[in-house]
């Protein structure tokens, strides 16, 4: 099938070597521009164009997935910066995953954004994001990778600006944090290329982590986990949840960025570099994972807004993936990747349910809504499936992938295992709280919203949710299906499908889940409200003050950076004024003066023009004498 | 030493200098056209001489004939522009043609 | 010569001549009605023919075709030849002339009969420039193009057309004198002015009897063509001519005529004839960078829409010549592609200026404002064109500028490469000013009822914008083609 | 003999050029130009370019002079022109000195560098018939001549015709 597309591409381009890979990038980008060019009033035409792009990408991705091979190279002059693409087992699976989520969230977005302003820009950025993501995954050259990676940052910024045009503080925050991560990545790419002696990925293979390699590895890893939204690059995500349109949250922080970040992390740790289990680097990566799991889930626990809560979980879950990959054990890597896929499914699904709640009630603040279960049964069912999945209840998909990560953590160090289990406990507790508060209990709606107005979400929004929820179940029950795709990535002969191997770990997990339920019942009895079921943790003696600080954003790395920067900025201010003066006053006046002077010289007299020409001739004559 | 070549080169230079000097210093549009003609004479001279030198007399004659035709048409067009300008402005002073500047 | 290609001369030289004949043989009333359509036929026919020839050349695996004779006396040396670059130029000519005729529909009024006649002569002249293989014939066609342009600029005898035309004529006459003077010295050495003969005669130019004469010849030819292409400091006539020409004429003039008359000839010279003459390249590079920077600087404070475009042309011509002056294949390719890109985006802008002039009656930017809402197509196409001019990826202008700057970098002139890159900021500066004054902001008093100009003007700016964007996006394919031809 | 005649005609040419530049009357300038063309025609004849000499004589001495004279007569009767030409001689007073300086400088450079060009006729002269060369190898130029005459015709239509109404 893929070969067919390649033939078609060759036919179109006259057999110049361009193939399907090129279209994976160009097609969404071209259609992205088209969505903005189509007149603003024709929502339908724009939406059709938008969905067509997503579907076309899916078809191409399927073709690639079947074919699983191909490469193209547009070479650029003498420098080694070629537009090079390549596809293999791993990247074809990733591209397929991206395409599937793009279609699902795309369908949802069309319904969600109906009658909203700026939807055209959203479509455009969405498709550009898709194009950039495809490019980043398929890139076969570090510079090309970097190009698309930075492009993703731009579209991210654009999407955030749509949401909060007046005061794009969140967009700035995202830009700064992502910018730092990307700068690190750039540094890493430079160091890696210096060590490998080439920019082409074929030459960057299994480098040892030593010397310059340490710098390259650490910086590239920072770039990758930063994109995935791990600590300490995470803090824009909860803020974005408040201002950005919901499909944005579902597609970018929940889906694309995780997939891309983890993809790159795996590429770095096992392809570009050679990470050995138990090595220092492995421990560093695992530590990042463990800290992310625990801290983010702690913050998630006390959130009172569905979107914020979910976005903290999006951070926390990425910790599991990083932890799994950080172990450098086959079981951990596969667990991490499997968890990534699962996470994207259930977190996407959760965000979509939050979106339908928002669409119907106008808010996602848990203090204003409860008992929606009866009004929105299908949404509730989807939520439950996804919540079970994220909490690791068997036999949903999250359970299996978490077990694999637990297994790896158990072998790598008790401290990581404990962190992972603690994370699982708190995750379960916070979802019990969320589910209980939002969907069960007595009906409670925000002021001005009548119960009869709150209906089930429209079909186009339910369809993606339903598919994702079903997927959670299918990937759990038939986990051989996804694992058979993932396992070949790290080599032959691994099989972790079926029921988890270690009975002990499963038992511990079940006990932890039961504990979480117990904890919830305890809290609920104490306060009488589902929402406050975890208050005893929130207001526990020591934790209370820490949480207070956290709520005031004392721990937000962005704010810390900003405070430092403020001091620095103050010093720089004076210098800046001076430089600014040079640019704003001196340069402008100089150029303006030069330009006005030229206008005066050009006085309309043909004699004057001839004199100028003679000056030019004299100049040429002098040059001739000089060169002779 | 070759007196003829030196004489021709010198004469050509002097004619071109005269033409260019006239172009810059005169204020009359028709005189400008005359100046262009003077310069073109020098070019004709040079081309004919080049043909005479390298034995391609026939070719250089073809060149010269073509140049003469071109010259006439350019002179006619220029005279037409000068006359139009005269009808519009009432004189031929090139200094009046400075509405376009900047 | 492959059999199917014999019709080439018939289309490129015969079709416009035929249209001139038809136009003049018809009754004047009928001619007034259909002459613009006739012109469109010539323009579109030329584009189609250029594409057909390109495809058949490519299919035959040839790089060029020679045509020997018009009338069949005896076999002689080839006098006309088509290669890929001349096809590119012919396509550009067809495109710009088509745009000019589309623009003329609403702007030219009752001068259309003479407009068509003269435009056909210009077309013939430019086609000749693209096709000839002899330096003297090149001069002949330059002169034809020039004479027709002087008259066209003065087509409306009201306004400043006569002034612009006369200035162009005077400067062009000086240029002619210099070019012919140079040719005379070269002829003295080579005994023939065929490109191939001159190239072989000059291949060892430092060891001839009188290299000094040849140096004088190079300098004269270079000065002549520099005046013709209007690069700094030989540019005085160019803004005046562009500004004073009637709208449709300035589309043709600004879009292609001065490029064919000057820039194309220089590209031919550096690419085919003065191949080994470093002297010319080095001088050209200096002139080009001066033009790039000063042209852009001068554009910053201009107050007339067309004048800004004229100074922008000076700056962009500088880029083309910069590419040509590198003496490397990549530079020449970059220059050719920029030639094409410049024809598209500058024509778009001139068409837009015609639209603005038709809609509001003025091109002075201080009297304009807030037209974006009223004239969306013009506004958007103008933004696209100016982004392309400023070299913003992924539009077409970016790629060609990139190639040119890369080529300069490879020659080791890092400072010049940096300066060329830096000048893009000025480009952005003057175009932003233009865009802000004309299209952004709120509508100026008296312009509230402005409407988009429909019909040909609108059509041509849309099509040209599509070409700009499409060429940019598909540029890798172009590059692949160039590579497959073994040019880079 | 040939050399002598050519040099004489060259001197005449420069002299007439000078008078074309410096004479206050435009009519006299035009006549000087015609005389210059005549001298050039003689040089062309001496160099063996008979056809070119014929063209130079008929077209440049005849036609162009007619064009100038009619242009002058169409535009002259204007008092303001007198005022403009009053300082004419002053503006051109420097020209003879510039010419002398340029001539001396060029001759000095040529002589001091031992400038050498072959005597005409030293190389084998491949004499081909002018007619054949023109019609067989210069077809592009002939086409160009036709076109430029067309352009000139259109120019006359545009530039002269409507003016008659005034």
PDB file of N, CA and C in Angstrom, chain A residues 13 16-18 22 26 30 73-79 83 587 591-592 594-596 598-599 602 604-606 609-610 612-617 619-620 623-624 627-628, chain C residues 163 167 170-171 174 178 215 219 223 232-237 240 279 282-283 286-287 294 297-298 300-303 307 311 330 399 402 406 410 426 473 476-477 479-480 483:
ATOM      1  N   UNK A  13       5.603  13.834  -9.136  1.00  0.00           N
ATOM      2  CA  UNK A  13       6.780  14.687  -9.114  1.00  0.00           C
ATOM      3  C   UNK A  13       7.781  14.307 -10.180  1.00  0.00           C
ATOM      4  N   UNK A  16      11.316  12.164  -9.012  1.00  0.00           N
ATOM      5  CA  UNK A  16      12.519  12.843  -8.553  1.00  0.00           C
ATOM      6  C   UNK A  16      12.949  12.368  -7.170  1.00  0.00           C
ATOM      7  N   UNK A  17      12.361  11.282  -6.695  1.00  0.00           N
ATOM      8  CA  UNK A  17      12.815  10.765  -5.410  1.00  0.00           C
ATOM      9  C   UNK A  17      11.972  11.242  -4.257  1.00  0.00           C
ATOM     10  N   UNK A  18      11.096  12.196  -4.524  1.00  0.00           N
ATOM     11  CA  UNK A  18      10.193  12.638  -3.466  1.00  0.00           C
ATOM     12  C   UNK A  18       9.201  11.527  -3.215  1.00  0.00           C
ATOM     13  N   UNK A  22       7.525  12.925   2.248  1.00  0.00           N
ATOM     14  CA  UNK A  22       7.467  14.372   1.988  1.00  0.00           C
ATOM     15  C   UNK A  22       6.038  14.863   2.163  1.00  0.00           C
ATOM     16  N   UNK A  26       4.190  17.940   4.047  1.00  0.00           N
ATOM     17  CA  UNK A  26       3.732  19.079   3.231  1.00  0.00           C
ATOM     18  C   UNK A  26       2.217  19.158   3.186  1.00  0.00           C
ATOM     19  N   UNK A  30       0.068  22.487   3.811  1.00  0.00           N
ATOM     20  CA  UNK A  30      -0.616  23.201   2.732  1.00  0.00           C
ATOM     21  C   UNK A  30      -2.080  23.384   3.075  1.00  0.00           C
ATOM     22  N   UNK A  73      15.773  11.996   0.560  1.00  0.00           N
ATOM     23  CA  UNK A  73      16.876  12.906   0.854  1.00  0.00           C
ATOM     24  C   UNK A  73      16.887  14.003  -0.201  1.00  0.00           C
ATOM     25  N   UNK A  74      16.668  15.235   0.262  1.00  0.00           N
ATOM     26  CA  UNK A  74      16.873  16.363  -0.645  1.00  0.00           C
ATOM     27  C   UNK A  74      18.157  17.029  -0.188  1.00  0.00           C
ATOM     28  N   UNK A  75      19.185  16.865  -0.946  1.00  0.00           N
ATOM     29  CA  UNK A  75      20.447  17.339  -0.393  1.00  0.00           C
ATOM     30  C   UNK A  75      20.618  18.816  -0.676  1.00  0.00           C
ATOM     31  N   UNK A  76      21.258  19.456   0.240  1.00  0.00           N
ATOM     32  CA  UNK A  76      21.363  20.898   0.228  1.00  0.00           C
ATOM     33  C   UNK A  76      22.805  21.273   0.120  1.00  0.00           C
ATOM     34  N   UNK A  77      23.210  21.639  -1.074  1.00  0.00           N
ATOM     35  CA  UNK A  77      24.539  22.226  -1.261  1.00  0.00           C
ATOM     36  C   UNK A  77      25.644  21.397  -0.617  1.00  0.00           C
ATOM     37  N   UNK A  78      26.626  22.084  -0.089  1.00  0.00           N
ATOM     38  CA  UNK A  78      27.771  21.364   0.460  1.00  0.00           C
ATOM     39  C   UNK A  78      27.637  21.069   1.934  1.00  0.00           C
ATOM     40  N   UNK A  79      26.762  21.857   2.598  1.00  0.00           N
ATOM     41  CA  UNK A  79      26.613  21.605   4.021  1.00  0.00           C
ATOM     42  C   UNK A  79      25.902  20.278   4.193  1.00  0.00           C
ATOM     43  N   UNK A  83      17.490  17.820   3.803  1.00  0.00           N
ATOM     44  CA  UNK A  83      16.121  17.526   4.187  1.00  0.00           C
ATOM     45  C   UNK A  83      15.961  16.019   4.071  1.00  0.00           C
ATOM     46  N   UNK A 587      19.992  54.500  15.021  1.00  0.00           N
ATOM     47  CA  UNK A 587      19.871  53.783  13.752  1.00  0.00           C
ATOM     48  C   UNK A 587      18.750  54.358  12.911  1.00  0.00           C
ATOM     49  N   UNK A 591      19.434  55.878   9.374  1.00  0.00           N
ATOM     50  CA  UNK A 591      18.889  55.316   8.137  1.00  0.00           C
ATOM     51  C   UNK A 591      17.905  56.299   7.515  1.00  0.00           C
ATOM     52  N   UNK A 592      17.046  56.863   8.372  1.00  0.00           N
ATOM     53  CA  UNK A 592      16.084  57.833   7.859  1.00  0.00           C
ATOM     54  C   UNK A 592      16.795  59.008   7.222  1.00  0.00           C
ATOM     55  N   UNK A 594      19.819  59.042   5.999  1.00  0.00           N
ATOM     56  CA  UNK A 594      20.469  58.585   4.769  1.00  0.00           C
ATOM     57  C   UNK A 594      19.455  58.561   3.631  1.00  0.00           C
ATOM     58  N   UNK A 595      18.290  57.995   3.965  1.00  0.00           N
ATOM     59  CA  UNK A 595      17.246  57.866   2.965  1.00  0.00           C
ATOM     60  C   UNK A 595      16.779  59.237   2.498  1.00  0.00           C
ATOM     61  N   UNK A 596      16.547  60.147   3.453  1.00  0.00           N
ATOM     62  CA  UNK A 596      16.110  61.490   3.045  1.00  0.00           C
ATOM     63  C   UNK A 596      17.193  62.176   2.238  1.00  0.00           C
ATOM     64  N   UNK A 598      19.262  60.740   0.287  1.00  0.00           N
ATOM     65  CA  UNK A 598      19.221  60.224  -1.073  1.00  0.00           C
ATOM     66  C   UNK A 598      18.075  60.833  -1.857  1.00  0.00           C
ATOM     67  N   UNK A 599      16.974  61.107  -1.154  1.00  0.00           N
ATOM     68  CA  UNK A 599      15.846  61.749  -1.851  1.00  0.00           C
ATOM     69  C   UNK A 599      16.252  63.143  -2.338  1.00  0.00           C
ATOM     70  N   UNK A 602      18.380  62.935  -5.339  1.00  0.00           N
ATOM     71  CA  UNK A 602      17.646  62.526  -6.517  1.00  0.00           C
ATOM     72  C   UNK A 602      16.639  63.619  -6.847  1.00  0.00           C
ATOM     73  N   UNK A 604      15.435  64.943  -9.504  1.00  0.00           N
ATOM     74  CA  UNK A 604      14.601  64.947 -10.703  1.00  0.00           C
ATOM     75  C   UNK A 604      15.311  65.485 -11.928  1.00  0.00           C
ATOM     76  N   UNK A 605      16.538  65.953 -11.770  1.00  0.00           N
ATOM     77  CA  UNK A 605      17.218  66.511 -12.927  1.00  0.00           C
ATOM     78  C   UNK A 605      18.033  65.433 -13.621  1.00  0.00           C
ATOM     79  N   UNK A 606      17.869  65.322 -14.915  1.00  0.00           N
ATOM     80  CA  UNK A 606      18.544  64.247 -15.634  1.00  0.00           C
ATOM     81  C   UNK A 606      20.055  64.483 -15.656  1.00  0.00           C
ATOM     82  N   UNK A 609      21.352  62.812 -12.684  1.00  0.00           N
ATOM     83  CA  UNK A 609      21.443  61.356 -12.839  1.00  0.00           C
ATOM     84  C   UNK A 609      22.701  60.974 -13.608  1.00  0.00           C
ATOM     85  N   UNK A 610      23.001  61.800 -14.649  1.00  0.00           N
ATOM     86  CA  UNK A 610      24.179  61.470 -15.451  1.00  0.00           C
ATOM     87  C   UNK A 610      25.445  61.633 -14.619  1.00  0.00           C
ATOM     88  N   UNK A 612      25.710  61.221 -11.471  1.00  0.00           N
ATOM     89  CA  UNK A 612      25.814  60.009 -10.635  1.00  0.00           C
ATOM     90  C   UNK A 612      26.423  58.866 -11.422  1.00  0.00           C
ATOM     91  N   UNK A 613      25.927  58.703 -12.653  1.00  0.00           N
ATOM     92  CA  UNK A 613      26.441  57.605 -13.464  1.00  0.00           C
ATOM     93  C   UNK A 613      27.935  57.771 -13.696  1.00  0.00           C
ATOM     94  N   UNK A 614      28.370  59.032 -13.934  1.00  0.00           N
ATOM     95  CA  UNK A 614      29.796  59.232 -14.181  1.00  0.00           C
ATOM     96  C   UNK A 614      30.605  58.927 -12.945  1.00  0.00           C
ATOM     97  N   UNK A 615      30.024  59.237 -11.769  1.00  0.00           N
ATOM     98  CA  UNK A 615      30.702  58.840 -10.538  1.00  0.00           C
ATOM     99  C   UNK A 615      30.866  57.333 -10.508  1.00  0.00           C
ATOM    100  N   UNK A 616      29.782  56.638 -10.897  1.00  0.00           N
ATOM    101  CA  UNK A 616      29.842  55.181 -10.937  1.00  0.00           C
ATOM    102  C   UNK A 616      30.889  54.696 -11.919  1.00  0.00           C
ATOM    103  N   UNK A 617      30.960  55.352 -13.082  1.00  0.00           N
ATOM    104  CA  UNK A 617      31.932  54.934 -14.089  1.00  0.00           C
ATOM    105  C   UNK A 617      33.349  55.141 -13.563  1.00  0.00           C
ATOM    106  N   UNK A 619      34.233  55.061 -10.526  1.00  0.00           N
ATOM    107  CA  UNK A 619      34.432  54.015  -9.530  1.00  0.00           C
ATOM    108  C   UNK A 619      34.852  52.704 -10.204  1.00  0.00           C
ATOM    109  N   UNK A 620      34.136  52.372 -11.292  1.00  0.00           N
ATOM    110  CA  UNK A 620      34.470  51.142 -12.010  1.00  0.00           C
ATOM    111  C   UNK A 620      35.862  51.241 -12.614  1.00  0.00           C
ATOM    112  N   UNK A 623      38.368  50.637 -10.023  1.00  0.00           N
ATOM    113  CA  UNK A 623      38.429  49.215  -9.686  1.00  0.00           C
ATOM    114  C   UNK A 623      39.214  48.457 -10.736  1.00  0.00           C
ATOM    115  N   UNK A 624      38.980  48.813 -12.025  1.00  0.00           N
ATOM    116  CA  UNK A 624      39.702  48.141 -13.098  1.00  0.00           C
ATOM    117  C   UNK A 624      41.209  48.333 -12.921  1.00  0.00           C
ATOM    118  N   UNK A 627      42.327  46.185 -10.051  1.00  0.00           N
ATOM    119  CA  UNK A 627      42.408  44.745 -10.294  1.00  0.00           C
ATOM    120  C   UNK A 627      43.492  44.409 -11.308  1.00  0.00           C
ATOM    121  N   UNK A 628      43.732  45.351 -12.245  1.00  0.00           N
ATOM    122  CA  UNK A 628      44.775  45.069 -13.230  1.00  0.00           C
ATOM    123  C   UNK A 628      46.124  45.259 -12.564  1.00  0.00           C
TER     124      UNK A 628
ATOM    125  N   UNK C 163       8.171  63.297 -19.274  1.00  0.00           N
ATOM    126  CA  UNK C 163       9.397  63.489 -18.491  1.00  0.00           C
ATOM    127  C   UNK C 163      10.082  62.154 -18.212  1.00  0.00           C
ATOM    128  N   UNK C 167      13.728  60.963 -19.787  1.00  0.00           N
ATOM    129  CA  UNK C 167      14.878  60.640 -18.933  1.00  0.00           C
ATOM    130  C   UNK C 167      15.389  59.235 -19.230  1.00  0.00           C
ATOM    131  N   UNK C 170      17.340  59.284 -22.488  1.00  0.00           N
ATOM    132  CA  UNK C 170      18.689  59.843 -22.440  1.00  0.00           C
ATOM    133  C   UNK C 170      19.647  58.852 -21.800  1.00  0.00           C
ATOM    134  N   UNK C 171      19.227  58.309 -20.636  1.00  0.00           N
ATOM    135  CA  UNK C 171      20.135  57.387 -19.947  1.00  0.00           C
ATOM    136  C   UNK C 171      20.357  56.145 -20.794  1.00  0.00           C
ATOM    137  N   UNK C 174      22.893  56.774 -23.477  1.00  0.00           N
ATOM    138  CA  UNK C 174      24.272  56.678 -22.962  1.00  0.00           C
ATOM    139  C   UNK C 174      24.670  55.219 -22.821  1.00  0.00           C
ATOM    140  N   UNK C 178      27.811  53.146 -24.540  1.00  0.00           N
ATOM    141  CA  UNK C 178      28.837  52.383 -23.821  1.00  0.00           C
ATOM    142  C   UNK C 178      28.870  50.927 -24.270  1.00  0.00           C
ATOM    143  N   UNK C 215      40.062  45.176 -21.218  1.00  0.00           N
ATOM    144  CA  UNK C 215      39.603  45.648 -19.912  1.00  0.00           C
ATOM    145  C   UNK C 215      38.680  46.837 -20.100  1.00  0.00           C
ATOM    146  N   UNK C 219      34.722  47.040 -19.008  1.00  0.00           N
ATOM    147  CA  UNK C 219      34.188  48.122 -18.188  1.00  0.00           C
ATOM    148  C   UNK C 219      33.057  48.826 -18.924  1.00  0.00           C
ATOM    149  N   UNK C 223      29.251  48.954 -17.653  1.00  0.00           N
ATOM    150  CA  UNK C 223      28.583  50.228 -17.353  1.00  0.00           C
ATOM    151  C   UNK C 223      27.284  50.322 -18.138  1.00  0.00           C
ATOM    152  N   UNK C 232      22.330  50.865  -8.636  1.00  0.00           N
ATOM    153  CA  UNK C 232      22.996  52.046  -8.095  1.00  0.00           C
ATOM    154  C   UNK C 232      24.454  52.025  -8.552  1.00  0.00           C
ATOM    155  N   UNK C 233      25.064  53.125  -8.847  1.00  0.00           N
ATOM    156  CA  UNK C 233      24.518  54.485  -8.864  1.00  0.00           C
ATOM    157  C   UNK C 233      24.031  54.913 -10.248  1.00  0.00           C
ATOM    158  N   UNK C 234      23.587  53.972 -11.076  1.00  0.00           N
ATOM    159  CA  UNK C 234      23.135  54.313 -12.429  1.00  0.00           C
ATOM    160  C   UNK C 234      21.613  54.327 -12.504  1.00  0.00           C
ATOM    161  N   UNK C 235      20.977  54.488 -11.349  1.00  0.00           N
ATOM    162  CA  UNK C 235      19.551  54.174 -11.263  1.00  0.00           C
ATOM    163  C   UNK C 235      18.627  55.344 -11.498  1.00  0.00           C
ATOM    164  N   UNK C 236      19.189  56.586 -11.594  1.00  0.00           N
ATOM    165  CA  UNK C 236      18.340  57.777 -11.562  1.00  0.00           C
ATOM    166  C   UNK C 236      17.043  57.718 -12.356  1.00  0.00           C
ATOM    167  N   UNK C 237      17.119  57.172 -13.565  1.00  0.00           N
ATOM    168  CA  UNK C 237      15.937  57.202 -14.426  1.00  0.00           C
ATOM    169  C   UNK C 237      14.853  56.259 -13.968  1.00  0.00           C
ATOM    170  N   UNK C 240      11.774  57.309 -11.784  1.00  0.00           N
ATOM    171  CA  UNK C 240      10.972  58.283 -12.521  1.00  0.00           C
ATOM    172  C   UNK C 240      10.150  57.603 -13.605  1.00  0.00           C
ATOM    173  N   UNK C 279      37.411  39.816 -13.144  1.00  0.00           N
ATOM    174  CA  UNK C 279      37.325  41.260 -13.007  1.00  0.00           C
ATOM    175  C   UNK C 279      35.875  41.726 -13.016  1.00  0.00           C
ATOM    176  N   UNK C 282      33.931  40.620  -9.925  1.00  0.00           N
ATOM    177  CA  UNK C 282      34.209  41.337  -8.682  1.00  0.00           C
ATOM    178  C   UNK C 282      33.584  42.724  -8.687  1.00  0.00           C
ATOM    179  N   UNK C 283      33.689  43.414  -9.819  1.00  0.00           N
ATOM    180  CA  UNK C 283      33.082  44.747  -9.889  1.00  0.00           C
ATOM    181  C   UNK C 283      31.565  44.627  -9.734  1.00  0.00           C
ATOM    182  N   UNK C 286      30.423  44.215  -6.152  1.00  0.00           N
ATOM    183  CA  UNK C 286      30.404  45.468  -5.391  1.00  0.00           C
ATOM    184  C   UNK C 286      29.203  46.324  -5.769  1.00  0.00           C
ATOM    185  N   UNK C 287      28.975  46.451  -7.091  1.00  0.00           N
ATOM    186  CA  UNK C 287      27.826  47.250  -7.526  1.00  0.00           C
ATOM    187  C   UNK C 287      26.541  46.660  -6.962  1.00  0.00           C
ATOM    188  N   UNK C 294      21.607  50.381  -0.687  1.00  0.00           N
ATOM    189  CA  UNK C 294      21.131  51.753  -0.885  1.00  0.00           C
ATOM    190  C   UNK C 294      19.729  51.782  -1.483  1.00  0.00           C
ATOM    191  N   UNK C 297      17.462  51.289   1.378  1.00  0.00           N
ATOM    192  CA  UNK C 297      17.467  52.465   2.258  1.00  0.00           C
ATOM    193  C   UNK C 297      16.669  53.596   1.618  1.00  0.00           C
ATOM    194  N   UNK C 298      16.890  53.799   0.326  1.00  0.00           N
ATOM    195  CA  UNK C 298      16.195  54.897  -0.335  1.00  0.00           C
ATOM    196  C   UNK C 298      14.694  54.672  -0.353  1.00  0.00           C
ATOM    197  N   UNK C 300      12.907  53.602   1.947  1.00  0.00           N
ATOM    198  CA  UNK C 300      12.266  53.739   3.259  1.00  0.00           C
ATOM    199  C   UNK C 300      11.460  55.024   3.382  1.00  0.00           C
ATOM    200  N   UNK C 301      11.958  56.118   2.831  1.00  0.00           N
ATOM    201  CA  UNK C 301      11.235  57.368   3.046  1.00  0.00           C
ATOM    202  C   UNK C 301      10.440  57.834   1.831  1.00  0.00           C
ATOM    203  N   UNK C 302      10.264  56.963   0.843  1.00  0.00           N
ATOM    204  CA  UNK C 302       9.486  57.388  -0.318  1.00  0.00           C
ATOM    205  C   UNK C 302       8.014  57.566   0.039  1.00  0.00           C
ATOM    206  N   UNK C 303       7.319  58.382  -0.750  1.00  0.00           N
ATOM    207  CA  UNK C 303       5.917  58.648  -0.426  1.00  0.00           C
ATOM    208  C   UNK C 303       4.961  58.201  -1.516  1.00  0.00           C
ATOM    209  N   UNK C 307       6.834  54.408  -6.510  1.00  0.00           N
ATOM    210  CA  UNK C 307       8.241  54.756  -6.321  1.00  0.00           C
ATOM    211  C   UNK C 307       8.899  53.825  -5.315  1.00  0.00           C
ATOM    212  N   UNK C 311      12.207  51.546  -6.095  1.00  0.00           N
ATOM    213  CA  UNK C 311      13.445  51.405  -5.320  1.00  0.00           C
ATOM    214  C   UNK C 311      13.621  49.971  -4.838  1.00  0.00           C
ATOM    215  N   UNK C 330      25.711  27.541  -8.545  1.00  0.00           N
ATOM    216  CA  UNK C 330      24.626  27.721  -7.576  1.00  0.00           C
ATOM    217  C   UNK C 330      24.203  29.181  -7.537  1.00  0.00           C
ATOM    218  N   UNK C 399      13.746  31.139  -0.916  1.00  0.00           N
ATOM    219  CA  UNK C 399      14.643  30.096  -1.433  1.00  0.00           C
ATOM    220  C   UNK C 399      15.698  30.693  -2.350  1.00  0.00           C
ATOM    221  N   UNK C 402      18.140  32.588  -0.448  1.00  0.00           N
ATOM    222  CA  UNK C 402      19.001  31.668   0.296  1.00  0.00           C
ATOM    223  C   UNK C 402      20.121  31.151  -0.595  1.00  0.00           C
ATOM    224  N   UNK C 406      24.005  31.843  -0.050  1.00  0.00           N
ATOM    225  CA  UNK C 406      24.910  30.688   0.087  1.00  0.00           C
ATOM    226  C   UNK C 406      26.057  30.785  -0.917  1.00  0.00           C
ATOM    227  N   UNK C 410      30.023  31.018  -0.253  1.00  0.00           N
ATOM    228  CA  UNK C 410      31.028  30.081  -0.761  1.00  0.00           C
ATOM    229  C   UNK C 410      32.197  30.782  -1.442  1.00  0.00           C
ATOM    230  N   UNK C 426      15.830  45.952   5.994  1.00  0.00           N
ATOM    231  CA  UNK C 426      15.359  47.188   5.371  1.00  0.00           C
ATOM    232  C   UNK C 426      14.165  46.899   4.464  1.00  0.00           C
ATOM    233  N   UNK C 473       6.369  26.555  -1.871  1.00  0.00           N
ATOM    234  CA  UNK C 473       6.136  25.274  -1.207  1.00  0.00           C
ATOM    235  C   UNK C 473       6.731  24.122  -1.997  1.00  0.00           C
ATOM    236  N   UNK C 476      11.487  22.509  -3.226  1.00  0.00           N
ATOM    237  CA  UNK C 476      12.396  21.342  -3.256  1.00  0.00           C
ATOM    238  C   UNK C 476      12.333  20.601  -4.576  1.00  0.00           C
ATOM    239  N   UNK C 477      11.134  20.553  -5.195  1.00  0.00           N
ATOM    240  CA  UNK C 477      11.034  19.866  -6.483  1.00  0.00           C
ATOM    241  C   UNK C 477      11.849  20.598  -7.541  1.00  0.00           C
ATOM    242  N   UNK C 479      14.406  22.373  -7.028  1.00  0.00           N
ATOM    243  CA  UNK C 479      15.814  22.107  -6.748  1.00  0.00           C
ATOM    244  C   UNK C 479      16.210  20.725  -7.256  1.00  0.00           C
ATOM    245  N   UNK C 480      15.292  19.780  -7.071  1.00  0.00           N
ATOM    246  CA  UNK C 480      15.577  18.430  -7.553  1.00  0.00           C
ATOM    247  C   UNK C 480      15.759  18.428  -9.059  1.00  0.00           C
ATOM    248  N   UNK C 483      19.001  19.760  -9.907  1.00  0.00           N
ATOM    249  CA  UNK C 483      20.052  18.773  -9.635  1.00  0.00           C
ATOM    250  C   UNK C 483      20.066  17.699 -10.701  1.00  0.00           C
TER     251      UNK C 483
END
